[in-house]
Every structure is written in structure tokens, then in C-alpha cells.
Amino acid sequence: MQATATVLVYSDDAGTREQVRLATGRRPAQDAPVVEFVECATPAAVLGELDRGGIDVCVLDGEAVPMGGMGLCRQLKDEVFDCPPVLLLIGRPQDAWLATWSRADAAVTLPVEPVEFAAALASLLRRKALAA
């Protein structure tokens, strides 16, 4: 597995972005790479970062404003060639069907529960490494 992974975190809420960083720590699991974060507060910034390349996993806030992570995820899966895996942060467990509609690779509920989040992120990083 690569030594470092780049994780894009999209949320208009700085507190949510902080929850993601804290739940991840230096690495989400012992066998996962060290994580570097790219934080975005707007959909345009997300698209710009993905155009630059080098993003291993995207974490998108389904509750973000003005564009929620679910709609953005669906757009990314439709428009970005070789789109990185997406971990969607959803407001309620009942919203899991919307995460499926958006084509997210995984979903966890807000507020971020550190163990659940780290396990989901580590799983996506492992899957990405196997595909590479």
C-alpha cells in the first residue's frame, strides 16, 4: 500500500471537516497509509481539486449547503473520469437509500463516530490500493 493517501473532505461546515480529521487521525487503520487532507467548502473547489488529480478518496457531507454531498457525489460519478471512491456523511440512517442513489461507495451518519468512520475510510483506501 502507498505511504500517503490524499483525502478530499467537502463540507461547508468547518466543524464537520474537523470531525473527519479527528476521526481519521494520522491514519484510519494500522494497515492504511498516512492521510493528508484537502479541505473544500464549495462544490467548485471539489471539482478543481479532482481536475488537478491525486485524490485517493472523497468524503462528502450530505448535509452541506448550497449543494449537498449526495447530489455532488452523483455528479462526480457521472462526470469525473476514474472518480475516486466516495464516503458520504449522511444525516440519518434512513438516508442510506439516498447514498445508494448517489452512487457513494460507503456512507456513515453524522455526527462522525470515530471508529465507524475510520473503518469505512480504511476500507475504501484498501479497495483503492487493490485496484491500483
GROMACS .gro file of N, CA and C in nm:
model
  396
    1MET      N    1   0.085  -0.117   0.000
    1MET     CA    2   0.000   0.000   0.000
    1MET      C    3   0.090   0.124   0.000
    2GLN      N    4   0.043   0.230  -0.065
    2GLN     CA    5   0.120   0.353  -0.073
    2GLN      C    6   0.145   0.412   0.065
    3ALA      N    7   0.248   0.494   0.077
    3ALA     CA    8   0.287   0.551   0.206
    3ALA      C    9   0.192   0.662   0.251
    4THR      N   10   0.137   0.738   0.156
    4THR     CA   11   0.050   0.850   0.189
    4THR      C   12  -0.072   0.848   0.098
    5ALA      N   13  -0.188   0.880   0.154
    5ALA     CA   14  -0.311   0.891   0.078
    5ALA      C   15  -0.367   1.032   0.093
    6THR      N   16  -0.424   1.084  -0.012
    6THR     CA   17  -0.484   1.217  -0.009
    6THR      C   18  -0.635   1.202  -0.005
    7VAL      N   19  -0.696   1.258   0.099
    7VAL     CA   20  -0.840   1.250   0.120
    7VAL      C   21  -0.900   1.390   0.108
    8LEU      N   22  -0.992   1.405   0.014
    8LEU     CA   23  -1.063   1.531  -0.002
    8LEU      C   24  -1.184   1.530   0.090
    9VAL      N   25  -1.202   1.637   0.167
    9VAL     CA   26  -1.316   1.649   0.258
    9VAL      C   27  -1.397   1.771   0.216
   10TYR      N   28  -1.524   1.747   0.176
   10TYR     CA   29  -1.612   1.856   0.135
   10TYR      C   30  -1.722   1.875   0.239
   11SER      N   31  -1.727   1.996   0.295
   11SER     CA   32  -1.837   2.039   0.381
   11SER      C   33  -1.829   2.190   0.394
   12ASP      N   34  -1.944   2.254   0.397
   12ASP     CA   35  -1.944   2.398   0.421
   12ASP      C   36  -1.923   2.428   0.569
   13ASP      N   37  -1.930   2.325   0.654
   13ASP     CA   38  -1.917   2.339   0.798
   13ASP      C   39  -1.776   2.299   0.842
   14ALA      N   40  -1.701   2.396   0.892
   14ALA     CA   41  -1.564   2.368   0.937
   14ALA      C   42  -1.563   2.265   1.050
   15GLY      N   43  -1.667   2.262   1.132
   15GLY     CA   44  -1.676   2.165   1.240
   15GLY      C   45  -1.687   2.022   1.189
   16THR      N   46  -1.760   2.003   1.082
   16THR     CA   47  -1.772   1.870   1.021
   16THR      C   48  -1.638   1.827   0.963
   17ARG      N   49  -1.570   1.918   0.895
   17ARG     CA   50  -1.438   1.886   0.841
   17ARG      C   51  -1.342   1.848   0.954
   18GLU      N   52  -1.353   1.918   1.067
   18GLU     CA   53  -1.268   1.887   1.182
   18GLU      C   54  -1.301   1.748   1.238
   19GLN      N   55  -1.429   1.714   1.246
   19GLN     CA   56  -1.468   1.580   1.293
   19GLN      C   57  -1.404   1.471   1.208
   20VAL      N   58  -1.401   1.492   1.077
   20VAL     CA   59  -1.340   1.395   0.985
   20VAL      C   60  -1.190   1.383   1.014
   21ARG      N   61  -1.123   1.495   1.027
   21ARG     CA   62  -0.979   1.493   1.055
   21ARG      C   63  -0.948   1.423   1.187
   22LEU      N   64  -1.025   1.455   1.290
   22LEU     CA   65  -1.002   1.395   1.422
   22LEU      C   66  -1.032   1.246   1.423
   23ALA      N   67  -1.138   1.205   1.354
   23ALA     CA   68  -1.174   1.063   1.350
   23ALA      C   69  -1.070   0.982   1.274
   24THR      N   70  -1.006   1.044   1.176
   24THR     CA   71  -0.905   0.975   1.095
   24THR      C   72  -0.772   0.967   1.168
   25GLY      N   73  -0.734   1.074   1.235
   25GLY     CA   74  -0.601   1.079   1.296
   25GLY      C   75  -0.495   1.080   1.187
   26ARG      N   76  -0.378   1.026   1.217
   26ARG     CA   77  -0.272   1.019   1.115
   26ARG      C   78  -0.306   0.916   1.009
   27ARG      N   79  -0.369   0.808   1.050
   27ARG     CA   80  -0.410   0.702   0.958
   27ARG      C   81  -0.534   0.636   1.017
   28PRO      N   82  -0.629   0.593   0.933
   28PRO     CA   83  -0.753   0.536   0.986
   28PRO      C   84  -0.740   0.393   1.040
   29ALA      N   85  -0.635   0.323   1.001
   29ALA     CA   86  -0.611   0.187   1.048
   29ALA      C   87  -0.463   0.159   1.041
   30GLN      N   88  -0.421   0.057   1.113
   30GLN     CA   89  -0.278   0.025   1.118
   30GLN      C   90  -0.221  -0.010   0.980
   31ASP      N   91  -0.302  -0.075   0.897
   31ASP     CA   92  -0.254  -0.116   0.765
   31ASP      C   93  -0.285  -0.014   0.656
   32ALA      N   94  -0.337   0.101   0.694
   32ALA     CA   95  -0.370   0.207   0.598
   32ALA      C   96  -0.257   0.309   0.591
   33PRO      N   97  -0.248   0.380   0.479
   33PRO     CA   98  -0.143   0.481   0.468
   33PRO      C   99  -0.172   0.604   0.555
   34VAL      N  100  -0.069   0.682   0.578
   34VAL     CA  101  -0.085   0.811   0.644
   34VAL      C  102  -0.171   0.899   0.553
   35VAL      N  103  -0.261   0.975   0.613
   35VAL     CA  104  -0.357   1.055   0.537
   35VAL      C  105  -0.319   1.202   0.539
   36GLU      N  106  -0.324   1.262   0.420
   36GLU     CA  107  -0.314   1.408   0.405
   36GLU      C  108  -0.451   1.455   0.358
   37PHE      N  109  -0.497   1.568   0.412
   37PHE     CA  110  -0.631   1.617   0.379
   37PHE      C  111  -0.625   1.736   0.285
   38VAL      N  112  -0.723   1.741   0.196
   38VAL     CA  113  -0.751   1.857   0.115
   38VAL      C  114  -0.894   1.895   0.151
   39GLU      N  115  -0.912   2.014   0.207
   39GLU     CA  116  -1.045   2.056   0.251
   39GLU      C  117  -1.107   2.150   0.151
   40CYS      N  118  -1.237   2.128   0.124
   40CYS     CA  119  -1.312   2.212   0.031
   40CYS      C  120  -1.445   2.251   0.095
   41ALA      N  121  -1.484   2.377   0.075
   41ALA     CA  122  -1.610   2.425   0.130
   41ALA      C  123  -1.714   2.452   0.021
   42THR      N  124  -1.673   2.439  -0.105
   42THR     CA  125  -1.767   2.464  -0.216
   42THR      C  126  -1.756   2.352  -0.320
   43PRO      N  127  -1.864   2.327  -0.393
   43PRO     CA  128  -1.858   2.227  -0.500
   43PRO      C  129  -1.755   2.263  -0.607
   44ALA      N  130  -1.739   2.390  -0.638
   44ALA     CA  131  -1.641   2.432  -0.738
   44ALA      C  132  -1.500   2.396  -0.695
   45ALA      N  133  -1.470   2.410  -0.566
   45ALA     CA  134  -1.338   2.375  -0.515
   45ALA      C  135  -1.315   2.224  -0.527
   46VAL      N  136  -1.419   2.144  -0.502
   46VAL     CA  137  -1.408   1.999  -0.516
   46VAL      C  138  -1.373   1.963  -0.660
   47LEU      N  139  -1.446   2.019  -0.754
   47LEU     CA  140  -1.421   1.991  -0.896
   47LEU      C  141  -1.280   2.033  -0.936
   48GLY      N  142  -1.235   2.148  -0.885
   48GLY     CA  143  -1.099   2.195  -0.915
   48GLY      C  144  -0.993   2.099  -0.863
   49GLU      N  145  -1.011   2.051  -0.742
   49GLU     CA  146  -0.914   1.956  -0.683
   49GLU      C  147  -0.913   1.824  -0.759
   50LEU      N  148  -1.030   1.776  -0.799
   50LEU     CA  149  -1.036   1.650  -0.873
   50LEU      C  150  -0.975   1.666  -1.012
   51ASP      N  151  -0.990   1.784  -1.072
   51ASP     CA  152  -0.925   1.810  -1.202
   51ASP      C  153  -0.773   1.806  -1.189
   52ARG      N  154  -0.720   1.853  -1.075
   52ARG     CA  155  -0.575   1.850  -1.052
   52ARG      C  156  -0.524   1.708  -1.037
   53GLY      N  157  -0.608   1.621  -0.982
   53GLY     CA  158  -0.570   1.481  -0.964
   53GLY      C  159  -0.504   1.456  -0.831
   54GLY      N  160  -0.474   1.329  -0.805
   54GLY     CA  161  -0.404   1.291  -0.684
   54GLY      C  162  -0.492   1.265  -0.564
   55ILE      N  163  -0.623   1.268  -0.581
   55ILE     CA  164  -0.715   1.243  -0.470
   55ILE      C  165  -0.743   1.092  -0.465
   56ASP      N  166  -0.724   1.032  -0.348
   56ASP     CA  167  -0.746   0.888  -0.332
   56ASP      C  168  -0.888   0.854  -0.288
   57VAL      N  169  -0.946   0.935  -0.201
   57VAL     CA  170  -1.083   0.914  -0.153
   57VAL      C  171  -1.146   1.051  -0.128
   58CYS      N  172  -1.276   1.062  -0.157
   58CYS     CA  173  -1.352   1.183  -0.126
   58CYS      C  174  -1.447   1.154  -0.011
   59VAL      N  175  -1.453   1.246   0.084
   59VAL     CA  176  -1.551   1.241   0.192
   59VAL      C  177  -1.643   1.361   0.170
   60LEU      N  178  -1.770   1.335   0.144
   60LEU     CA  179  -1.864   1.441   0.110
   60LEU      C  180  -1.974   1.450   0.214
   61ASP      N  181  -2.003   1.571   0.259
   61ASP     CA  182  -2.107   1.597   0.359
   61ASP      C  183  -2.242   1.605   0.288
   62GLY      N  184  -2.327   1.507   0.315
   62GLY     CA  185  -2.460   1.505   0.255
   62GLY      C  186  -2.547   1.621   0.298
   63GLU      N  187  -2.512   1.686   0.408
   63GLU     CA  188  -2.591   1.797   0.461
   63GLU      C  189  -2.532   1.934   0.423
   64ALA      N  190  -2.432   1.937   0.337
   64ALA     CA  191  -2.367   2.064   0.301
   64ALA      C  192  -2.463   2.155   0.225
   65VAL      N  193  -2.434   2.284   0.235
   65VAL     CA  194  -2.513   2.386   0.168
   65VAL      C  195  -2.416   2.470   0.086
   66PRO      N  196  -2.443   2.511  -0.034
   66PRO     CA  197  -2.570   2.506  -0.104
   66PRO      C  198  -2.594   2.374  -0.180
   67MET      N  199  -2.492   2.295  -0.200
   67MET     CA  200  -2.510   2.167  -0.271
   67MET      C  201  -2.469   2.054  -0.177
   68GLY      N  202  -2.562   1.966  -0.152
   68GLY     CA  203  -2.536   1.853  -0.064
   68GLY      C  204  -2.441   1.753  -0.128
   69GLY      N  205  -2.377   1.676  -0.043
   69GLY     CA  206  -2.282   1.576  -0.089
   69GLY      C  207  -2.343   1.466  -0.174
   70MET      N  208  -2.473   1.439  -0.155
   70MET     CA  209  -2.536   1.334  -0.235
   70MET      C  210  -2.546   1.374  -0.381
   71GLY      N  211  -2.595   1.494  -0.406
   71GLY     CA  212  -2.603   1.543  -0.543
   71GLY      C  213  -2.466   1.560  -0.605
   72LEU      N  214  -2.371   1.609  -0.526
   72LEU     CA  215  -2.235   1.625  -0.575
   72LEU      C  216  -2.172   1.490  -0.607
   73CYS      N  217  -2.197   1.391  -0.523
   73CYS     CA  218  -2.143   1.257  -0.548
   73CYS      C  219  -2.195   1.203  -0.680
   74ARG      N  220  -2.324   1.215  -0.703
   74ARG     CA  221  -2.382   1.164  -0.828
   74ARG      C  222  -2.321   1.237  -0.948
   75GLN      N  223  -2.303   1.368  -0.935
   75GLN     CA  224  -2.241   1.445  -1.042
   75GLN      C  225  -2.098   1.397  -1.068
   76LEU      N  226  -2.022   1.376  -0.961
   76LEU     CA  227  -1.883   1.331  -0.976
   76LEU      C  228  -1.877   1.195  -1.043
   77LYS      N  229  -1.963   1.103  -1.001
   77LYS     CA  230  -1.963   0.969  -1.060
   77LYS      C  231  -2.000   0.973  -1.207
   78ASP      N  232  -2.083   1.072  -1.247
   78ASP     CA  233  -2.122   1.087  -1.388
   78ASP      C  234  -2.017   1.158  -1.471
   79GLU      N  235  -1.946   1.254  -1.411
   79GLU     CA  236  -1.864   1.345  -1.490
   79GLU      C  237  -1.713   1.331  -1.474
   80VAL      N  238  -1.667   1.270  -1.366
   80VAL     CA  239  -1.522   1.263  -1.342
   80VAL      C  240  -1.470   1.126  -1.385
   81PHE      N  241  -1.380   1.127  -1.482
   81PHE     CA  242  -1.321   1.001  -1.527
   81PHE      C  243  -1.242   0.939  -1.413
   82ASP      N  244  -1.262   0.811  -1.390
   82ASP     CA  245  -1.193   0.737  -1.285
   82ASP      C  246  -1.210   0.807  -1.150
   83CYS      N  247  -1.336   0.837  -1.117
   83CYS     CA  248  -1.369   0.907  -0.993
   83CYS      C  249  -1.319   0.828  -0.872
   84PRO      N  250  -1.256   0.894  -0.776
   84PRO     CA  251  -1.211   0.824  -0.655
   84PRO      C  252  -1.332   0.772  -0.578
   85PRO      N  253  -1.310   0.673  -0.491
   85PRO     CA  254  -1.419   0.626  -0.406
   85PRO      C  255  -1.473   0.741  -0.321
   86VAL      N  256  -1.603   0.735  -0.291
   86VAL     CA  257  -1.668   0.840  -0.214
   86VAL      C  258  -1.728   0.782  -0.086
   87LEU      N  259  -1.695   0.846   0.026
   87LEU     CA  260  -1.756   0.817   0.156
   87LEU      C  261  -1.850   0.932   0.186
   88LEU      N  262  -1.978   0.901   0.198
   88LEU     CA  263  -2.080   1.004   0.216
   88LEU      C  264  -2.119   1.013   0.363
   89LEU      N  265  -2.125   1.135   0.414
   89LEU     CA  266  -2.171   1.161   0.550
   89LEU      C  267  -2.320   1.195   0.542
   90ILE      N  268  -2.405   1.112   0.603
   90ILE     CA  269  -2.550   1.130   0.593
   90ILE      C  270  -2.608   1.172   0.728
   91GLY      N  271  -2.719   1.244   0.722
   91GLY     CA  272  -2.780   1.297   0.843
   91GLY      C  273  -2.852   1.193   0.928
   92ARG      N  274  -2.910   1.092   0.864
   92ARG     CA  275  -2.987   0.990   0.936
   92ARG      C  276  -2.963   0.854   0.873
   93PRO      N  277  -2.968   0.748   0.951
   93PRO     CA  278  -2.951   0.614   0.893
   93PRO      C  279  -3.053   0.586   0.782
   94GLN      N  280  -3.173   0.647   0.793
   94GLN     CA  281  -3.277   0.627   0.692
   94GLN      C  282  -3.238   0.685   0.556
   95ASP      N  283  -3.136   0.769   0.553
   95ASP     CA  284  -3.091   0.829   0.427
   95ASP      C  285  -2.996   0.738   0.349
   96ALA      N  286  -2.974   0.617   0.398
   96ALA     CA  287  -2.882   0.525   0.329
   96ALA      C  288  -2.926   0.497   0.186
   97TRP      N  289  -3.056   0.494   0.160
   97TRP     CA  290  -3.103   0.470   0.024
   97TRP      C  291  -3.063   0.585  -0.068
   98LEU      N  292  -3.056   0.706  -0.015
   98LEU     CA  293  -3.011   0.820  -0.096
   98LEU      C  294  -2.862   0.809  -0.127
   99ALA      N  295  -2.787   0.755  -0.033
   99ALA     CA  296  -2.645   0.732  -0.058
   99ALA      C  297  -2.628   0.632  -0.172
  100THR      N  298  -2.714   0.531  -0.176
  100THR     CA  299  -2.710   0.434  -0.286
  100THR      C  300  -2.746   0.502  -0.418
  101TRP      N  301  -2.849   0.586  -0.415
  101TRP     CA  302  -2.889   0.660  -0.535
  101TRP      C  303  -2.773   0.747  -0.586
  102SER      N  304  -2.698   0.806  -0.496
  102SER     CA  305  -2.590   0.897  -0.535
  102SER      C  306  -2.466   0.822  -0.584
  103ARG      N  307  -2.467   0.688  -0.570
  103ARG     CA  308  -2.356   0.601  -0.611
  103ARG      C  309  -2.235   0.613  -0.519
  104ALA      N  310  -2.258   0.652  -0.394
  104ALA     CA  311  -2.149   0.656  -0.296
  104ALA      C  312  -2.098   0.515  -0.271
  105ASP      N  313  -1.970   0.503  -0.245
  105ASP     CA  314  -1.909   0.373  -0.219
  105ASP      C  315  -1.932   0.326  -0.076
  106ALA      N  316  -1.956   0.422   0.015
  106ALA     CA  317  -1.984   0.391   0.155
  106ALA      C  318  -2.053   0.513   0.216
  107ALA      N  319  -2.122   0.491   0.328
  107ALA     CA  320  -2.189   0.601   0.397
  107ALA      C  321  -2.185   0.577   0.548
  108VAL      N  322  -2.166   0.685   0.622
  108VAL     CA  323  -2.174   0.683   0.768
  108VAL      C  324  -2.256   0.804   0.812
  109THR      N  325  -2.314   0.795   0.932
  109THR     CA  326  -2.400   0.903   0.979
  109THR      C  327  -2.323   1.012   1.052
  110LEU      N  328  -2.384   1.129   1.050
  110LEU     CA  329  -2.335   1.244   1.126
  110LEU      C  330  -2.408   1.247   1.259
  111PRO      N  331  -2.350   1.293   1.368
  111PRO     CA  332  -2.211   1.334   1.377
  111PRO      C  333  -2.119   1.213   1.358
  112VAL      N  334  -1.996   1.242   1.318
  112VAL     CA  335  -1.899   1.137   1.287
  112VAL      C  336  -1.869   1.058   1.413
  113GLU      N  337  -1.887   0.926   1.404
  113GLU     CA  338  -1.849   0.835   1.512
  113GLU      C  339  -1.712   0.783   1.472
  114PRO      N  340  -1.606   0.812   1.548
  114PRO     CA  341  -1.469   0.787   1.505
  114PRO      C  342  -1.438   0.644   1.461
  115VAL      N  343  -1.482   0.544   1.535
  115VAL     CA  344  -1.448   0.405   1.499
  115VAL      C  345  -1.516   0.365   1.369
  116GLU      N  346  -1.645   0.396   1.357
  116GLU     CA  347  -1.719   0.363   1.235
  116GLU      C  348  -1.661   0.436   1.114
  117PHE      N  349  -1.632   0.564   1.131
  117PHE     CA  350  -1.578   0.642   1.021
  117PHE      C  351  -1.441   0.590   0.977
  118ALA      N  352  -1.352   0.569   1.073
  118ALA     CA  353  -1.217   0.523   1.040
  118ALA      C  354  -1.221   0.388   0.969
  119ALA      N  355  -1.310   0.299   1.012
  119ALA     CA  356  -1.322   0.168   0.947
  119ALA      C  357  -1.369   0.183   0.803
  120ALA      N  358  -1.466   0.270   0.780
  120ALA     CA  359  -1.518   0.290   0.644
  120ALA      C  360  -1.411   0.353   0.554
  121LEU      N  361  -1.339   0.453   0.606
  121LEU     CA  362  -1.234   0.517   0.528
  121LEU      C  363  -1.121   0.419   0.497
  122ALA      N  364  -1.079   0.343   0.596
  122ALA     CA  365  -0.972   0.245   0.574
  122ALA      C  366  -1.012   0.142   0.469
  123SER      N  367  -1.137   0.099   0.471
  123SER     CA  368  -1.187   0.003   0.372
  123SER      C  369  -1.177   0.060   0.230
  124LEU      N  370  -1.215   0.187   0.214
  124LEU     CA  371  -1.207   0.249   0.081
  124LEU      C  372  -1.061   0.266   0.037
  125LEU      N  373  -0.973   0.300   0.129
  125LEU     CA  374  -0.831   0.314   0.094
  125LEU      C  375  -0.772   0.179   0.053
  126ARG      N  376  -0.812   0.073   0.123
  126ARG     CA  377  -0.764  -0.061   0.085
  126ARG      C  378  -0.814  -0.100  -0.053
  127ARG      N  379  -0.943  -0.074  -0.077
  127ARG     CA  380  -1.003  -0.106  -0.208
  127ARG      C  381  -0.933  -0.029  -0.320
  128LYS      N  382  -0.904   0.098  -0.295
  128LYS     CA  383  -0.835   0.181  -0.393
  128LYS      C  384  -0.695   0.125  -0.421
  129ALA      N  385  -0.624   0.081  -0.316
  129ALA     CA  386  -0.490   0.027  -0.332
  129ALA      C  387  -0.493  -0.104  -0.412
  130LEU      N  388  -0.595  -0.187  -0.390
  130LEU     CA  389  -0.606  -0.313  -0.465
  130LEU      C  390  -0.634  -0.288  -0.612
  131ALA      N  391  -0.712  -0.183  -0.640
  131ALA     CA  392  -0.746  -0.152  -0.779
  131ALA      C  393  -0.627  -0.092  -0.854
  132ALA      N  394  -0.533  -0.033  -0.780
  132ALA     CA  395  -0.419   0.034  -0.846
  132ALA      C  396  -0.314  -0.060  -0.894
   0.00000   0.00000   0.00000
